């Protein structure tokens, strides 16, 4: 019996299907007017798309703590349906929901509002999201993001969850029997890792 596991058959968190509509005309249908205003305020060239730097600015202008450019690039890659390196207003709305959901989970475990969660809190948060990971793996994960303090910021929490999600989806695509174990060649593994983390 494997030690860890991924969430089984749960709907993907934070987005409601693929949207391809771009630009301002009609793109705001069904989107909170505050999100529309927020998007337009950071889309300085009025292109109807924002890149990772503009997203970083948008999130800093919101109620969240600052996000690294790495986190912003990863978030854009999750919602960038045309692989342009940018997101449109619809995709921004979906990303906004995603960030809100993960922030809510994070804050639930950051009870002292320090802006950090420890290893045990990280484990509990991941468990709440459906991951069954060994204490050794959670310790490894925390050490990757914060080797000295062993504390995870919201930025690192979101980056780790995006990476976990991407790797899990890639793993699940090869685990057709849902056993939690796959057999792959070295090159398949390398391809899986590069595809999932970029």
GROMACS .gro file of C-alpha atoms in nm:
model
  198
    1UNK     CA    1   0.000   0.000   0.000
    2UNK     CA    2   0.155   0.333  -0.105
    3UNK     CA    3   0.231   0.594   0.163
    4UNK     CA    4   0.097   0.895  -0.023
    5UNK     CA    5  -0.171   0.970  -0.272
    6UNK     CA    6  -0.343   1.235  -0.473
    7UNK     CA    7  -0.696   1.367  -0.444
    8UNK     CA    8  -0.930   1.123  -0.613
    9UNK     CA    9  -1.184   1.239  -0.866
   10UNK     CA   10  -1.225   1.582  -0.710
   11UNK     CA   11  -1.317   1.872  -0.932
   12UNK     CA   12  -1.022   2.091  -1.016
   13UNK     CA   13  -0.997   2.382  -0.778
   14UNK     CA   14  -1.009   2.742  -0.882
   15UNK     CA   15  -1.133   2.744  -1.238
   16UNK     CA   16  -1.455   2.670  -1.420
   17UNK     CA   17  -1.355   2.524  -1.753
   18UNK     CA   18  -1.172   2.658  -2.050
   19UNK     CA   19  -1.258   3.007  -2.170
   20UNK     CA   20  -1.120   3.146  -2.493
   21UNK     CA   21  -1.284   3.486  -2.520
   22UNK     CA   22  -1.031   3.768  -2.523
   23UNK     CA   23  -1.042   4.146  -2.513
   24UNK     CA   24  -1.278   4.384  -2.343
   25UNK     CA   25  -1.591   4.375  -2.562
   26UNK     CA   26  -1.823   4.126  -2.397
   27UNK     CA   27  -1.540   3.968  -2.200
   28UNK     CA   28  -1.680   4.092  -1.871
   29UNK     CA   29  -2.006   3.895  -1.893
   30UNK     CA   30  -2.049   3.707  -1.566
   31UNK     CA   31  -1.739   3.859  -1.407
   32UNK     CA   32  -1.757   4.062  -1.088
   33UNK     CA   33  -1.742   4.433  -1.186
   34UNK     CA   34  -1.464   4.488  -0.930
   35UNK     CA   35  -1.251   4.228  -1.108
   36UNK     CA   36  -1.320   4.401  -1.440
   37UNK     CA   37  -1.204   4.735  -1.297
   38UNK     CA   38  -0.903   4.572  -1.134
   39UNK     CA   39  -0.803   4.401  -1.460
   40UNK     CA   40  -0.841   4.720  -1.661
   41UNK     CA   41  -0.633   4.918  -1.412
   42UNK     CA   42  -0.330   4.691  -1.462
   43UNK     CA   43  -0.377   4.631  -1.836
   44UNK     CA   44  -0.191   4.952  -1.909
   45UNK     CA   45  -0.166   4.904  -2.286
   46UNK     CA   46  -0.537   4.812  -2.314
   47UNK     CA   47  -0.446   4.493  -2.500
   48UNK     CA   48  -0.703   4.284  -2.317
   49UNK     CA   49  -0.423   4.067  -2.174
   50UNK     CA   50  -0.185   4.092  -1.878
   51UNK     CA   51   0.156   3.930  -1.831
   52UNK     CA   52   0.328   3.804  -1.514
   53UNK     CA   53   0.462   4.149  -1.417
   54UNK     CA   54   0.120   4.307  -1.458
   55UNK     CA   55  -0.034   4.020  -1.260
   56UNK     CA   56   0.223   4.075  -0.985
   57UNK     CA   57   0.120   4.441  -0.974
   58UNK     CA   58  -0.251   4.349  -0.972
   59UNK     CA   59  -0.208   4.108  -0.682
   60UNK     CA   60   0.002   4.359  -0.487
   61UNK     CA   61  -0.272   4.615  -0.538
   62UNK     CA   62  -0.521   4.370  -0.389
   63UNK     CA   63  -0.550   4.255  -0.032
   64UNK     CA   64  -0.283   3.985  -0.066
   65UNK     CA   65   0.081   3.990   0.031
   66UNK     CA   66   0.329   4.038  -0.256
   67UNK     CA   67   0.378   3.744  -0.490
   68UNK     CA   68   0.706   3.655  -0.659
   69UNK     CA   69   0.732   3.673  -1.036
   70UNK     CA   70   0.782   3.293  -1.033
   71UNK     CA   71   0.445   3.248  -0.861
   72UNK     CA   72   0.281   3.486  -1.108
   73UNK     CA   73   0.431   3.301  -1.407
   74UNK     CA   74   0.307   2.969  -1.268
   75UNK     CA   75  -0.041   3.112  -1.207
   76UNK     CA   76  -0.055   3.251  -1.560
   77UNK     CA   77   0.055   2.916  -1.703
   78UNK     CA   78  -0.240   2.747  -1.530
   79UNK     CA   79  -0.496   2.971  -1.699
   80UNK     CA   80  -0.322   3.072  -2.023
   81UNK     CA   81  -0.532   2.864  -2.263
   82UNK     CA   82  -0.363   2.994  -2.580
   83UNK     CA   83  -0.006   2.962  -2.439
   84UNK     CA   84   0.071   3.328  -2.510
   85UNK     CA   85   0.229   3.396  -2.170
   86UNK     CA   86  -0.060   3.627  -2.087
   87UNK     CA   87  -0.415   3.596  -1.956
   88UNK     CA   88  -0.730   3.771  -2.067
   89UNK     CA   89  -1.004   3.909  -1.843
   90UNK     CA   90  -1.196   3.579  -1.825
   91UNK     CA   91  -0.879   3.391  -1.730
   92UNK     CA   92  -0.795   3.661  -1.475
   93UNK     CA   93  -1.139   3.611  -1.319
   94UNK     CA   94  -1.070   3.238  -1.292
   95UNK     CA   95  -0.725   3.302  -1.148
   96UNK     CA   96  -0.877   3.541  -0.895
   97UNK     CA   97  -1.106   3.261  -0.771
   98UNK     CA   98  -0.809   3.023  -0.753
   99UNK     CA   99  -0.599   3.266  -0.548
  100UNK     CA  100  -0.892   3.339  -0.317
  101UNK     CA  101  -0.951   2.968  -0.252
  102UNK     CA  102  -0.586   2.891  -0.176
  103UNK     CA  103  -0.554   3.206   0.035
  104UNK     CA  104  -0.858   3.102   0.238
  105UNK     CA  105  -0.706   2.758   0.306
  106UNK     CA  106  -0.370   2.916   0.393
  107UNK     CA  107  -0.521   3.168   0.635
  108UNK     CA  108  -0.721   2.894   0.804
  109UNK     CA  109  -0.388   2.738   0.908
  110UNK     CA  110  -0.200   3.064   0.972
  111UNK     CA  111  -0.396   3.111   1.294
  112UNK     CA  112  -0.158   3.368   1.442
  113UNK     CA  113  -0.160   3.577   1.120
  114UNK     CA  114   0.221   3.566   1.109
  115UNK     CA  115   0.230   3.522   0.732
  116UNK     CA  116   0.389   3.178   0.776
  117UNK     CA  117   0.269   2.824   0.834
  118UNK     CA  118   0.484   2.549   0.978
  119UNK     CA  119   0.531   2.190   0.865
  120UNK     CA  120   0.236   2.053   1.065
  121UNK     CA  121   0.005   2.327   0.939
  122UNK     CA  122   0.125   2.266   0.582
  123UNK     CA  123   0.050   1.896   0.622
  124UNK     CA  124  -0.300   1.970   0.753
  125UNK     CA  125  -0.367   2.218   0.469
  126UNK     CA  126  -0.256   1.967   0.206
  127UNK     CA  127  -0.469   1.699   0.370
  128UNK     CA  128  -0.770   1.929   0.361
  129UNK     CA  129  -0.715   1.963  -0.013
  130UNK     CA  130  -0.724   1.586  -0.054
  131UNK     CA  131  -0.354   1.499  -0.064
  132UNK     CA  132  -0.237   1.205   0.146
  133UNK     CA  133   0.133   1.273   0.181
  134UNK     CA  134   0.376   1.123   0.429
  135UNK     CA  135   0.526   1.345   0.701
  136UNK     CA  136   0.866   1.285   0.537
  137UNK     CA  137   0.741   1.421   0.204
  138UNK     CA  138   0.580   1.727   0.364
  139UNK     CA  139   0.908   1.792   0.549
  140UNK     CA  140   1.095   1.765   0.217
  141UNK     CA  141   0.847   2.002   0.050
  142UNK     CA  142   0.876   2.263   0.326
  143UNK     CA  143   1.257   2.239   0.317
  144UNK     CA  144   1.254   2.313  -0.057
  145UNK     CA  145   1.077   2.643   0.000
  146UNK     CA  146   1.226   2.745   0.333
  147UNK     CA  147   1.538   2.548   0.426
  148UNK     CA  148   1.632   2.767   0.724
  149UNK     CA  149   1.312   2.875   0.895
  150UNK     CA  150   1.098   2.576   0.787
  151UNK     CA  151   0.805   2.821   0.750
  152UNK     CA  152   0.596   2.856   0.435
  153UNK     CA  153   0.473   3.194   0.308
  154UNK     CA  154   0.151   3.235   0.109
  155UNK     CA  155   0.357   3.284  -0.207
  156UNK     CA  156   0.544   2.956  -0.150
  157UNK     CA  157   0.222   2.781  -0.052
  158UNK     CA  158   0.064   2.873  -0.385
  159UNK     CA  159   0.378   2.781  -0.584
  160UNK     CA  160   0.401   2.443  -0.409
  161UNK     CA  161   0.032   2.375  -0.472
  162UNK     CA  162   0.057   2.464  -0.840
  163UNK     CA  163   0.357   2.234  -0.876
  164UNK     CA  164   0.184   1.956  -0.681
  165UNK     CA  165  -0.127   1.997  -0.896
  166UNK     CA  166   0.072   1.987  -1.222
  167UNK     CA  167   0.276   1.684  -1.118
  168UNK     CA  168  -0.034   1.509  -0.984
  169UNK     CA  169  -0.224   1.563  -1.310
  170UNK     CA  170   0.072   1.431  -1.510
  171UNK     CA  171   0.100   1.130  -1.277
  172UNK     CA  172  -0.274   1.060  -1.289
  173UNK     CA  173  -0.269   1.060  -1.669
  174UNK     CA  174  -0.036   0.758  -1.649
  175UNK     CA  175  -0.203   0.591  -1.348
  176UNK     CA  176  -0.506   0.465  -1.537
  177UNK     CA  177  -0.594   0.207  -1.270
  178UNK     CA  178  -0.572   0.469  -0.990
  179UNK     CA  179  -0.329   0.256  -0.784
  180UNK     CA  180  -0.090   0.537  -0.693
  181UNK     CA  181   0.200   0.362  -0.868
  182UNK     CA  182   0.329   0.395  -1.225
  183UNK     CA  183   0.617   0.246  -1.421
  184UNK     CA  184   0.788   0.480  -1.665
  185UNK     CA  185   1.122   0.504  -1.842
  186UNK     CA  186   1.387   0.757  -1.747
  187UNK     CA  187   1.308   0.978  -2.048
  188UNK     CA  188   0.934   0.962  -1.975
  189UNK     CA  189   1.010   1.072  -1.619
  190UNK     CA  190   1.227   1.364  -1.737
  191UNK     CA  191   0.961   1.465  -1.991
  192UNK     CA  192   0.692   1.444  -1.724
  193UNK     CA  193   0.894   1.660  -1.484
  194UNK     CA  194   0.985   1.926  -1.741
  195UNK     CA  195   0.633   1.945  -1.879
  196UNK     CA  196   0.476   1.966  -1.533
  197UNK     CA  197   0.709   2.225  -1.385
  198UNK     CA  198   0.738   2.466  -1.677
   0.00000   0.00000   0.00000
